[in-house]
Short mmCIF file of C-alpha atoms in Angstrom, two decimals:
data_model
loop_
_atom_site.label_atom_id
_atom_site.label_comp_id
_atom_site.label_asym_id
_atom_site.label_seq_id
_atom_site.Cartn_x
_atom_site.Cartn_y
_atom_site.Cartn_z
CA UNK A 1 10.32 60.48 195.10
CA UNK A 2 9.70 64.00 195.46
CA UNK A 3 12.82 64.90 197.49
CA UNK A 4 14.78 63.14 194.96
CA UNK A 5 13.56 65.19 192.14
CA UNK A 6 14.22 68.34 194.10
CA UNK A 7 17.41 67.19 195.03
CA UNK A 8 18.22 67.00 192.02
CA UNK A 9 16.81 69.77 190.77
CA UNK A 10 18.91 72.19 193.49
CA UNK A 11 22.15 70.30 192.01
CA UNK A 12 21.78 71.38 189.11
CA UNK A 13 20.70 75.05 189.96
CA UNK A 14 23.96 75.00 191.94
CA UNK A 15 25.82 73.44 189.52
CA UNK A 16 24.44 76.50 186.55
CA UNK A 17 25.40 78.77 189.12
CA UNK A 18 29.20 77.49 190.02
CA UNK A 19 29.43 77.26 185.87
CA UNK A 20 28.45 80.68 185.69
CA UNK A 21 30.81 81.94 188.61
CA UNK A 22 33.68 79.60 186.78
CA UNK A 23 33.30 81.77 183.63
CA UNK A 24 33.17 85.33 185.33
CA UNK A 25 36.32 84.23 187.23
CA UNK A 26 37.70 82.87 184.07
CA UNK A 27 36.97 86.69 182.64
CA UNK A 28 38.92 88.31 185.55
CA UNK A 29 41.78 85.92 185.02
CA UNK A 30 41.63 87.38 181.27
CA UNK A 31 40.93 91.11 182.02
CA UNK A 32 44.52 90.63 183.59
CA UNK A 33 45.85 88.70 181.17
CA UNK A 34 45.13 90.90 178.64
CA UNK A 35 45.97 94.49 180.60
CA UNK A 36 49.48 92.89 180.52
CA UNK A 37 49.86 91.78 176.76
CA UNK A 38 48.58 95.65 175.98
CA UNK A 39 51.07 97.17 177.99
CA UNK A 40 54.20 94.52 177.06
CA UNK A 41 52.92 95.61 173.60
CA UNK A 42 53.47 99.24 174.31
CA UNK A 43 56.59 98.47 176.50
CA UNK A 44 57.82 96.55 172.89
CA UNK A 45 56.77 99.17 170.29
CA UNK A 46 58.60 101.98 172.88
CA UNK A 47 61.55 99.88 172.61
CA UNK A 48 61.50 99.43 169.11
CA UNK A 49 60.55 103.27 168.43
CA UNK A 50 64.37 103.66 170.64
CA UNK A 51 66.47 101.59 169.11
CA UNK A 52 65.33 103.23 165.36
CA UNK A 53 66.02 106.46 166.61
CA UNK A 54 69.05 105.46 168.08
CA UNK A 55 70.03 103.97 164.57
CA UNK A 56 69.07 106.63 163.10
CA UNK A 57 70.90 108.86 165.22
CA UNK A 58 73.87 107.06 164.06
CA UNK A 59 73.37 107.58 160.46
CA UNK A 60 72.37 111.58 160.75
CA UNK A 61 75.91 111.51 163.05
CA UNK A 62 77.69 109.33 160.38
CA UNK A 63 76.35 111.58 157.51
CA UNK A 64 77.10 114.86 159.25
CA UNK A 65 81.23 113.74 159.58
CA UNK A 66 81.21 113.00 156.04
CA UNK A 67 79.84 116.44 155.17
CA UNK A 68 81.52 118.22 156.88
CA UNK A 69 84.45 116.13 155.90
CA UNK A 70 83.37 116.97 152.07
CA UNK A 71 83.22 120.81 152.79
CA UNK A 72 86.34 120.88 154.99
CA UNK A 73 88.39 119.13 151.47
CA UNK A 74 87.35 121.57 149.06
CA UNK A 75 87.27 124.34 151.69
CA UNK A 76 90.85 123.35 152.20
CA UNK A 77 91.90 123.82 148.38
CA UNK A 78 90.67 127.27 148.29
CA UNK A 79 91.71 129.05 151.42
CA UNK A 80 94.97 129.62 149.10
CA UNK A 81 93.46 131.05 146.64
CA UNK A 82 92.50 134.56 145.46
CA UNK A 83 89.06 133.98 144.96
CA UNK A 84 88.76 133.27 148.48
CA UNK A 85 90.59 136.09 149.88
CA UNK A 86 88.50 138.54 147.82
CA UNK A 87 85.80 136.46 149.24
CA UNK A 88 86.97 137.32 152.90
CA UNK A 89 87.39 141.16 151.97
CA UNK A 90 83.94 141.84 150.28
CA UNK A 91 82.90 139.05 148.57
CA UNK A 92 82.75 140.80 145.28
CA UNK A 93 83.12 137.12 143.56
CA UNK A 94 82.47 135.87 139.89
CA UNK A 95 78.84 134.33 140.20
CA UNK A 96 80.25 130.74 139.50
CA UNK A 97 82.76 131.20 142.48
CA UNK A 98 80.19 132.58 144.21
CA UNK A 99 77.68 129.39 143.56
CA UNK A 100 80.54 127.27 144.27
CA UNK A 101 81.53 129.22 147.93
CA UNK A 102 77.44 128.94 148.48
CA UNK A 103 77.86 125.08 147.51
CA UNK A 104 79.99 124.26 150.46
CA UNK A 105 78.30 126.64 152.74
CA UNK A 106 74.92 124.62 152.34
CA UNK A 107 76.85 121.78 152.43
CA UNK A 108 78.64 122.75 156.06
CA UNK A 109 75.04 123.99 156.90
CA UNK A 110 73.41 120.19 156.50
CA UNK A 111 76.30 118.65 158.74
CA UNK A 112 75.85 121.01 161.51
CA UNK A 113 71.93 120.43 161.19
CA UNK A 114 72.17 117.07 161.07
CA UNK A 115 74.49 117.05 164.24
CA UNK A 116 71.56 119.25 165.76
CA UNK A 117 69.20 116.47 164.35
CA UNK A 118 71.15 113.56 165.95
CA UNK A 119 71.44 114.98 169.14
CA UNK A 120 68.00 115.68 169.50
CA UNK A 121 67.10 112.04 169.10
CA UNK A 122 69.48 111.07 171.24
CA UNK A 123 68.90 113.41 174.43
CA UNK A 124 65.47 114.29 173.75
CA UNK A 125 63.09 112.26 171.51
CA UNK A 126 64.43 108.67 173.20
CA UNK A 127 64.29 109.89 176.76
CA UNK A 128 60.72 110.86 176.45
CA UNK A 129 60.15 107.42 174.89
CA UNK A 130 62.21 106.06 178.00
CA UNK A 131 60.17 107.81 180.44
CA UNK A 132 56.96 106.91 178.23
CA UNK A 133 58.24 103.22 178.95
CA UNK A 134 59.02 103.72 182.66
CA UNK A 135 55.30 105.24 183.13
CA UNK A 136 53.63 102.65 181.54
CA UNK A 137 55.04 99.81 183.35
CA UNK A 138 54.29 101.99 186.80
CA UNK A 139 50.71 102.55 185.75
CA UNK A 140 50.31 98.66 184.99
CA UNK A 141 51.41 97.57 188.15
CA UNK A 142 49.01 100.42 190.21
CA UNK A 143 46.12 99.00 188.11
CA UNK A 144 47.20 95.93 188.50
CA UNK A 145 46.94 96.01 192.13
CA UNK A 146 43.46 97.89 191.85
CA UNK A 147 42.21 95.34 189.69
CA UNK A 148 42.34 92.85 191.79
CA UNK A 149 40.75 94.55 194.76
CA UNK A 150 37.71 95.01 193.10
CA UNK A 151 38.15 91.26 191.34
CA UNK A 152 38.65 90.19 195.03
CA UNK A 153 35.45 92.01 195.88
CA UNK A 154 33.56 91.27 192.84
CA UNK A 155 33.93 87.39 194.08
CA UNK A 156 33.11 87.87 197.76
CA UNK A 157 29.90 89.30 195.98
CA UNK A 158 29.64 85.62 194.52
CA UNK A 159 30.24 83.41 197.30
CA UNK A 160 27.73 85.22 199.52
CA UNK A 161 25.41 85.25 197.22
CA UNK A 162 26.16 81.37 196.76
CA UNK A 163 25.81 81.30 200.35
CA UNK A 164 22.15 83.07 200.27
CA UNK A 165 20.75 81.09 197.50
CA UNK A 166 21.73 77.83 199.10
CA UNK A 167 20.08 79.67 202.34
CA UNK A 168 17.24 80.00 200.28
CA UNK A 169 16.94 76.70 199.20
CA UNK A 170 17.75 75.22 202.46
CA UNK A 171 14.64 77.19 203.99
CA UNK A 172 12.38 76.68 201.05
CA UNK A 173 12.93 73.08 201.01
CA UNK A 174 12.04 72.83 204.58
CA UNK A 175 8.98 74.97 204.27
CA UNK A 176 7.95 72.42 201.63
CA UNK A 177 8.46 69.64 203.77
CA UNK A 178 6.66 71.11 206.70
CA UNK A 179 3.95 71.96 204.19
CA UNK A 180 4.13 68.34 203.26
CA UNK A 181 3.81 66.93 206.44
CA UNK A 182 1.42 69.74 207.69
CA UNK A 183 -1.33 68.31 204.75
CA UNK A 184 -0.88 65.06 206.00
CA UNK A 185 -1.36 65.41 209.78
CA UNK A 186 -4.84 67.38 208.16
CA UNK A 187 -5.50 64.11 206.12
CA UNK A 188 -5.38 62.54 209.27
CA UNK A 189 -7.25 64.45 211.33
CA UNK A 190 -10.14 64.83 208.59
CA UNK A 191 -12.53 67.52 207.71
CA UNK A 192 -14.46 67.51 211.23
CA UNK A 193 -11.44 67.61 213.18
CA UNK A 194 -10.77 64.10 214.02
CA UNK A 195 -14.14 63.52 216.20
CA UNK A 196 -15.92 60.44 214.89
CA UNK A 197 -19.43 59.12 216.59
CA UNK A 198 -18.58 57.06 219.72
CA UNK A 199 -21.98 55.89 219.87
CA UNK A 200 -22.02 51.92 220.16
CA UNK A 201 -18.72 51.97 221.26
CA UNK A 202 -16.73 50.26 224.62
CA UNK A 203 -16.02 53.16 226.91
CA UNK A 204 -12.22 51.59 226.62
CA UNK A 205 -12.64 52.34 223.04
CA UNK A 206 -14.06 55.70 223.48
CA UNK A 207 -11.18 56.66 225.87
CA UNK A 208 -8.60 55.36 222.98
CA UNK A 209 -10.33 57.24 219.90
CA UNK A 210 -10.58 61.12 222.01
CA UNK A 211 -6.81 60.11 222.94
CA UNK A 212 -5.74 59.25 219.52
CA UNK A 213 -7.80 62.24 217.99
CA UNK A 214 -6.56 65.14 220.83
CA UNK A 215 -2.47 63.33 219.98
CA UNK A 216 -3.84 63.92 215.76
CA UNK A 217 -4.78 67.57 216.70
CA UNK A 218 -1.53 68.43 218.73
CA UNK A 219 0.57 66.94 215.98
CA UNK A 220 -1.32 69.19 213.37
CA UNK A 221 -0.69 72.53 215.43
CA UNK A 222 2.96 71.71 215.81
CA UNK A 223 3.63 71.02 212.06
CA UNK A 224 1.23 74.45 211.24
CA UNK A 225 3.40 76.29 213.81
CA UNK A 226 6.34 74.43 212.56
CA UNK A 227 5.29 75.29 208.55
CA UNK A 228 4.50 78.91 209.37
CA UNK A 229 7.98 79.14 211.24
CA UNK A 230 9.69 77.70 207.93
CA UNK A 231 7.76 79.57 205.66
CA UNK A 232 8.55 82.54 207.81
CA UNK A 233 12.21 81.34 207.16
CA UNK A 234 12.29 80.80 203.58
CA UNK A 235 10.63 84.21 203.13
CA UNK A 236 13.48 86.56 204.79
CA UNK A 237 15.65 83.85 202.99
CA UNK A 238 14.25 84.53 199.24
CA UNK A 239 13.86 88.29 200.30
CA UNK A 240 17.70 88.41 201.11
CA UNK A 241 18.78 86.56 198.67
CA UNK A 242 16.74 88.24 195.90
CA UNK A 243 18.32 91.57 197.43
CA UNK A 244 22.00 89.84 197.24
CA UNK A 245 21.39 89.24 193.31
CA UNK A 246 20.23 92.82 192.72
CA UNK A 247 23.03 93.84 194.46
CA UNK A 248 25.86 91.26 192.94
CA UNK A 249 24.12 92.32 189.37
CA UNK A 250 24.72 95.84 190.16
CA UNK A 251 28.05 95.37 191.17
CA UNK A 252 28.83 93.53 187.99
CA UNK A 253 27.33 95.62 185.47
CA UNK A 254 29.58 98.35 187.55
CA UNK A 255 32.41 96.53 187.33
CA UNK A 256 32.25 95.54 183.71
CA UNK A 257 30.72 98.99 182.52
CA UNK A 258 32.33 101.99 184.60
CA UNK A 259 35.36 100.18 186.66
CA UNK A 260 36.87 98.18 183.51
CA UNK A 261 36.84 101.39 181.28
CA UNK A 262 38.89 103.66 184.13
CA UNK A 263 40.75 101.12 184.07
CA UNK A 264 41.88 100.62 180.98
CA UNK A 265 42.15 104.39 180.82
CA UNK A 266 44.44 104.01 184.18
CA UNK A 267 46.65 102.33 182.09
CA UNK A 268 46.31 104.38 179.39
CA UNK A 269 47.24 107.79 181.46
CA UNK A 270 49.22 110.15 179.51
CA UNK A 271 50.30 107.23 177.14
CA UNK A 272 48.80 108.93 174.09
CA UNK A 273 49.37 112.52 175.01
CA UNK A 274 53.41 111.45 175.97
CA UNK A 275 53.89 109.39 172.69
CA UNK A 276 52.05 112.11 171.08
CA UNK A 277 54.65 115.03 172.17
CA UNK A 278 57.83 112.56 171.53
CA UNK A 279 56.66 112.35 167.47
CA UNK A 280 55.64 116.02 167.39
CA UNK A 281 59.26 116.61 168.77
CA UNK A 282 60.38 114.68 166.03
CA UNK A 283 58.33 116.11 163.74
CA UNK A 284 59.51 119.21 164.92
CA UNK A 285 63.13 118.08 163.96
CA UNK A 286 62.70 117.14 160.91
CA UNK A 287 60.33 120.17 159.53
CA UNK A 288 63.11 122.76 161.22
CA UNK A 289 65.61 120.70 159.19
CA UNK A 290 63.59 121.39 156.03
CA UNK A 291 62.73 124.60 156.63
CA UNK A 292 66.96 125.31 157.19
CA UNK A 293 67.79 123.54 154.36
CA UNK A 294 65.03 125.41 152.01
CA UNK A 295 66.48 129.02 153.02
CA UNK A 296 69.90 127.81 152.57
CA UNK A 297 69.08 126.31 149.14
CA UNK A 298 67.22 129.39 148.36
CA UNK A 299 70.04 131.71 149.19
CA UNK A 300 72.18 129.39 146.69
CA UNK A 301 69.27 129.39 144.64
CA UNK A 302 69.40 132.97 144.04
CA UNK A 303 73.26 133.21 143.51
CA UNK A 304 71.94 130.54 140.79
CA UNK A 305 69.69 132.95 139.34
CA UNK A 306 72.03 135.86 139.52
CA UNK A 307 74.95 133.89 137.02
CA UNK A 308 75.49 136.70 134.66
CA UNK A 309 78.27 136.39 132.12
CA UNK A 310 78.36 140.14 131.35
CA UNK A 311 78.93 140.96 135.08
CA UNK A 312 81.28 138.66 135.22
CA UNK A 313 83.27 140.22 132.24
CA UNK A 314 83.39 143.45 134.44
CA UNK A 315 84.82 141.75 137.40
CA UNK A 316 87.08 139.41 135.94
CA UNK A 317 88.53 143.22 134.10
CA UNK A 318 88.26 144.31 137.12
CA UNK A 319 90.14 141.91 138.94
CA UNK A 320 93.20 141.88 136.98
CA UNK A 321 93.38 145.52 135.42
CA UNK A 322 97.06 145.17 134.56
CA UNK A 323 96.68 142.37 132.18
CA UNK A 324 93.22 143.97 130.14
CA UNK A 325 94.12 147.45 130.61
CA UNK A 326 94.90 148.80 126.97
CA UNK A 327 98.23 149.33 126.64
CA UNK A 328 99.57 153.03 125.98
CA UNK A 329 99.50 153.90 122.30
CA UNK A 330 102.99 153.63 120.09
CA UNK A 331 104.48 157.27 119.31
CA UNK A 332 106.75 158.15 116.43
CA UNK A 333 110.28 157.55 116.92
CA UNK A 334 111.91 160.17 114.89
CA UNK A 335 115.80 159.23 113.19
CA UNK A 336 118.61 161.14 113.38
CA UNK A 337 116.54 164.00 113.85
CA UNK A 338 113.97 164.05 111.54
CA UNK A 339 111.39 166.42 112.33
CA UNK A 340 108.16 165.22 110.20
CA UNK A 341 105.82 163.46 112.35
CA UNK A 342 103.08 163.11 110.01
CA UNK A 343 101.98 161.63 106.61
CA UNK A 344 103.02 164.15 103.72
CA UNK A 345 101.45 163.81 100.63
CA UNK A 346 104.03 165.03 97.85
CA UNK A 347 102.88 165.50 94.27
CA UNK A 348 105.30 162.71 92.98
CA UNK A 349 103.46 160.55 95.55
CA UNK A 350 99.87 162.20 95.06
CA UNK A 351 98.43 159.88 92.46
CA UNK A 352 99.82 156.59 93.82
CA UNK A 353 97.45 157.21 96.77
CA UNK A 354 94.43 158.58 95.45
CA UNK A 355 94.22 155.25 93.48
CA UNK A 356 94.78 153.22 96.51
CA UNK A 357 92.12 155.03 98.26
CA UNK A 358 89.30 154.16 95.42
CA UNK A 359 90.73 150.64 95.31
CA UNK A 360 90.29 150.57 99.28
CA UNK A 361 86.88 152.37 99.25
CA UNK A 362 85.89 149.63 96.42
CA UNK A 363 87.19 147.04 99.05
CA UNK A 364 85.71 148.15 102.39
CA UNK A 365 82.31 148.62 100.53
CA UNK A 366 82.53 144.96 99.39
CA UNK A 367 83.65 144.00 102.67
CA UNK A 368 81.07 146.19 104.31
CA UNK A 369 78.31 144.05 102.48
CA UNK A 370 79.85 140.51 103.46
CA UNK A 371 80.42 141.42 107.11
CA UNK A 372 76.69 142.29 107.57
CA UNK A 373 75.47 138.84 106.29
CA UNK A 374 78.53 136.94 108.10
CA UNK A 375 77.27 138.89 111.26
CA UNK A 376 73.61 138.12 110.22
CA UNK A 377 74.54 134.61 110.30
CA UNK A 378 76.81 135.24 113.57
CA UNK A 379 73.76 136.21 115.17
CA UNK A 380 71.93 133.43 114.52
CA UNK A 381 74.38 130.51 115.10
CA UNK A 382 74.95 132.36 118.73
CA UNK A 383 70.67 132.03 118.90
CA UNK A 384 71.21 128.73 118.36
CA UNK A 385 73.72 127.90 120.50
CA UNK A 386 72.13 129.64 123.87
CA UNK A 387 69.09 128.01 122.50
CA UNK A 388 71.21 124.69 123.32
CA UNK A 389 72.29 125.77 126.23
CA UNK A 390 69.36 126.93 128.37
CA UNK A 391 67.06 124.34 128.11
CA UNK A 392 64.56 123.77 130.62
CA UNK A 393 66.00 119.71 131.33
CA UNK A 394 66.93 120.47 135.16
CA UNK A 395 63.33 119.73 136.62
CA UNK A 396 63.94 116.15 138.25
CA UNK A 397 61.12 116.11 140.40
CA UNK A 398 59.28 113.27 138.29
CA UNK A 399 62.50 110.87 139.70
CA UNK A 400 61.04 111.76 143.15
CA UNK A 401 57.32 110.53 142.45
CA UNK A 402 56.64 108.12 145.24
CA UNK A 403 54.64 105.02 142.78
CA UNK A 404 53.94 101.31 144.15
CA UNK A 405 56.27 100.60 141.21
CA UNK A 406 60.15 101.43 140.42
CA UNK A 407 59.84 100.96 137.47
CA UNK A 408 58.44 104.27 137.09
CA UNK A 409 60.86 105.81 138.90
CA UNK A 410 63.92 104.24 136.49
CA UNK A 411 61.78 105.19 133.69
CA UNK A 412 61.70 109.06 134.31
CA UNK A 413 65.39 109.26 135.40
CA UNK A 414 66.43 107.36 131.85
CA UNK A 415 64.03 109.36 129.86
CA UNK A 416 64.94 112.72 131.21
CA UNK A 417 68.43 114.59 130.67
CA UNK A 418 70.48 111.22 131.51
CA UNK A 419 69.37 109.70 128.61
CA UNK A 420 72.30 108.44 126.48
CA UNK A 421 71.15 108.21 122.91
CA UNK A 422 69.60 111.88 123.22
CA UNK A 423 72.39 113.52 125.96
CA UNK A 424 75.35 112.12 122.69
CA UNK A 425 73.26 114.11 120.36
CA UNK A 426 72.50 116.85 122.06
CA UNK A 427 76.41 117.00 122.72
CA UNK A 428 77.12 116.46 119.23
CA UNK A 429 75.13 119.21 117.87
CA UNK A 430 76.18 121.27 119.96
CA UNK A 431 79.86 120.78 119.22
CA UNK A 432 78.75 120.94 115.91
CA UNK A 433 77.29 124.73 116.22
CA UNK A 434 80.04 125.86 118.55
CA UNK A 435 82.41 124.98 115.78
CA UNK A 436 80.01 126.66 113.57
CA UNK A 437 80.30 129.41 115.77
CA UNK A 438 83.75 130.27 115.95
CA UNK A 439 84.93 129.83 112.54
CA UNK A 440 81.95 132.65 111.50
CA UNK A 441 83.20 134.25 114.23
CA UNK A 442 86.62 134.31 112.80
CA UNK A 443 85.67 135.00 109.40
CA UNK A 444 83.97 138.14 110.72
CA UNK A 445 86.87 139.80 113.27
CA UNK A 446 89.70 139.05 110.29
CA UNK A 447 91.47 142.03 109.06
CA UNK A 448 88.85 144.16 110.64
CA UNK A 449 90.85 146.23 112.64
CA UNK A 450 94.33 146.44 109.88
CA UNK A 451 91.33 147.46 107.41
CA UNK A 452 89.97 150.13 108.92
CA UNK A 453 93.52 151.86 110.28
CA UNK A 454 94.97 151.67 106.37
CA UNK A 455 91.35 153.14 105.26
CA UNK A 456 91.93 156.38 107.75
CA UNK A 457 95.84 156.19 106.75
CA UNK A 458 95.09 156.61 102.81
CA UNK A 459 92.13 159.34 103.17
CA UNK A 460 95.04 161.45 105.07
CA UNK A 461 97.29 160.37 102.34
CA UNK A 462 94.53 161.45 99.63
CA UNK A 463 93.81 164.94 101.07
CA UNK A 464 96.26 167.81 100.50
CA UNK A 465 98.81 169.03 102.42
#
């Protein structure tokens, strides 16, 4: 009954034991396992970090033709023109041709940056991803094959130290049995030995009992002998095997705590640093593109800032002196001779223009009077009218607000200069005061000039000869 119950017992110690080595295999199988999903995740997000920049490499190609293709139309127009040869000689432009000449510059700028910007993805930023790719399928096969060595040794570890506990069991079951057998012979044999009285006994009978007892005895010193040899046994077995489990421990807690980490970081060698250098190139890219785009735009930026009508006045006089060059003044053309070239005031005359001049002096003093409030109110309508005209309604950075809604977004744009209701009012005043403008404008330039030649003309007419 008792070697059933420890036969049963060492089943289902073996049995825990072949569970436990069925899940630490079933771990290895999953360390694997998963190594491979990480790097066919990598492998994936390389391939999908390729084909964007590839598309996008497309698009910065696509929009860099149709720049270019933009600049090279309007460049086209004004090669012909005579803006754009005094822009060749010395660039001595009208600030709005100057803008304009800026305009396309940037705009040739942006396509030759964003050619730049498309080959570098191309030739640079998706070969290091390639080779990124490349590595980390070479490194997953390396650890791969490491791996399983020290799996492969991790389970030799196992089966001997199956093979040393079932050593161990195998001895210490014997060394029970022999103890089992070695308290029964001493049953047997008794506490004195075996020797009973032999008084009153047949000498036949005597002879039997000391043969029975010496057989009892030698029976008893070959199960001791045969106990101490087992428990001998079962000792260097438990010692062993006890040494095997602090060693197969050992070698697990190594494996899972120091071996696993290098490696995962064998698989992860140069993967973060690589990927890191193939965004900063990017980065790179796209910061340089900025940062040429911002000095272009503040070059044309600048030209913005310098639009000056009054310089522009000079130049444009300058530019065609022929046609705003006063012409020469009108001389006297004598007749037939006649040799007075000036006004002469004759007594029969005399009287005619000394009451002209009052009536004149009368006039220009009146007229005097009504051109300082007309210019008064000049001033003010041209106020007005700049007023209209330099408003602060360029900033459009609110359109650019990044917001988890759009709505925002279509909001700003619609309530800023775009704004239909306002923008035909705004228009209509200001038609409204340009219109304003002019005709004060008019009534303040008329007759000026005729006015004040007659007023010198009759003051030389007035005076004596």
């Amino acid at each position: 009954m008792s070697n059933l119950v420890r036969s049963k017992k060492d089943k289902e110690i073996i049995a825990e034991y072949e569970s436990q080595v069925k899940d630490v295999r079933a771990h290895l199988v999953e360390q694997q396992r998963c190594l491979e999903q990480q790097t066919e995740m990598r492998v994936q997000l390389l391939q999908d970090l390729q084909d964007f920049f590839r598309k996008k490499a497309e698009i910065e190609t696509e929009y860099s033709r149709n720049l270019e293709k933009l600049a090279e139309r309007f460049m086209a127009k004004t090669r012909s023109t005579k803006d754009h040869q005094q822009y060749k000689k010395d660039q001595n432009l009208l600030s709005p041709v100057n803008c304009w000449y800026l305009l396309l510059n940037q705009v040739r700028r942006e396509s030759k940056d964003h050619a730049t910007l498309s080959d570098l993805y191309l030739n640079n930023v998706i070969t290091r991803l390639t080779h990124i790719s490349d590595d980390s399928a070479r490194l997953l096969k390396r650890s791969k094959e490491i791996t399983f060595q020290l799996q492969e040794d991790l389970m030799k570890l196992l089966n001997e130290l199956y093979t040393v506990m079932k050593t161990y069991h195998m001895y210490h079951g014997e060394t029970l049995n022999a103890e089992t057998k070695l308290r029964d012979a001493e049953r047997q044999v008794g506490p004195g030995g075996g020797v009973e009285p032999l008084f009153g006994m047949r000498i036949e009978e005597r002879h039997q009992r000391r043969n029975a007892a010496r057989k009892m005895e030698k029976m008893r010193e070959k199960r001791k002998a045969k106990y101490s040899e087992n428990k001998l046994k079962s000792l260097k077995a438990r010692n062993e095997y006890l040494l095997t489990m602090e060693a197969t421990n050992s070698s697990v807690f190594k494996y899972y705590i120091h071996d696993l980490p290098d490696i995962i970081d064998c698989c992860d060698l140069g993967y973060h640093s690589s990927l890191s250098r193939a965004l900063k190139t990017y980065l790179s890219a796209e910061l340089s593109l900025e940062a040429s785009r911002r000095t272009g735009l503040e070059v044309l930026e600048g030209a913005v800032e310098g639009l000056d009508p009054a310089r522009d006045r000079q130049r444009l006089l300058g530019l065609y002196p022929t046609a705003f060059c006063p012409p020469p003044c009108f001389s006297f053309q004598p007749h037939m001779g006649d040799p007075v070239t000036q006004i002469a005031a004759q007594p029969q005359v005399q009287a005619e223009l000394t009451s002209r001049l009052q009536q004149l002096q009368s006039r220009l003093s009146t007229l005097k009077i009504e051109n300082e409030e007309v210019k008064k109110t000049w001033g003010a309508t041209l106020t007005t009218l700049q007023d209209m005209t330099v408003l602060d309604d360029y900033d459009v950075s609110q359109s650019f607000t990044h917001s988890p809604s759009s709505e925002s977004v279509k909001s700003s744009v619609s309530d800023g200069y775009l704004n239909k209701p306002s923008l035909a009012k705004r228009r209509a005043n200001q038609q409204e005061t340009e219109l304003f403008y002019f005709t004060v404008r008019h009534t303040h330039t008329q007759g000026r000039p005729w006015t004040f030649c007659r007023s010198r003309q009759d003051k030389k007419l007035a005076s004596p000869c």
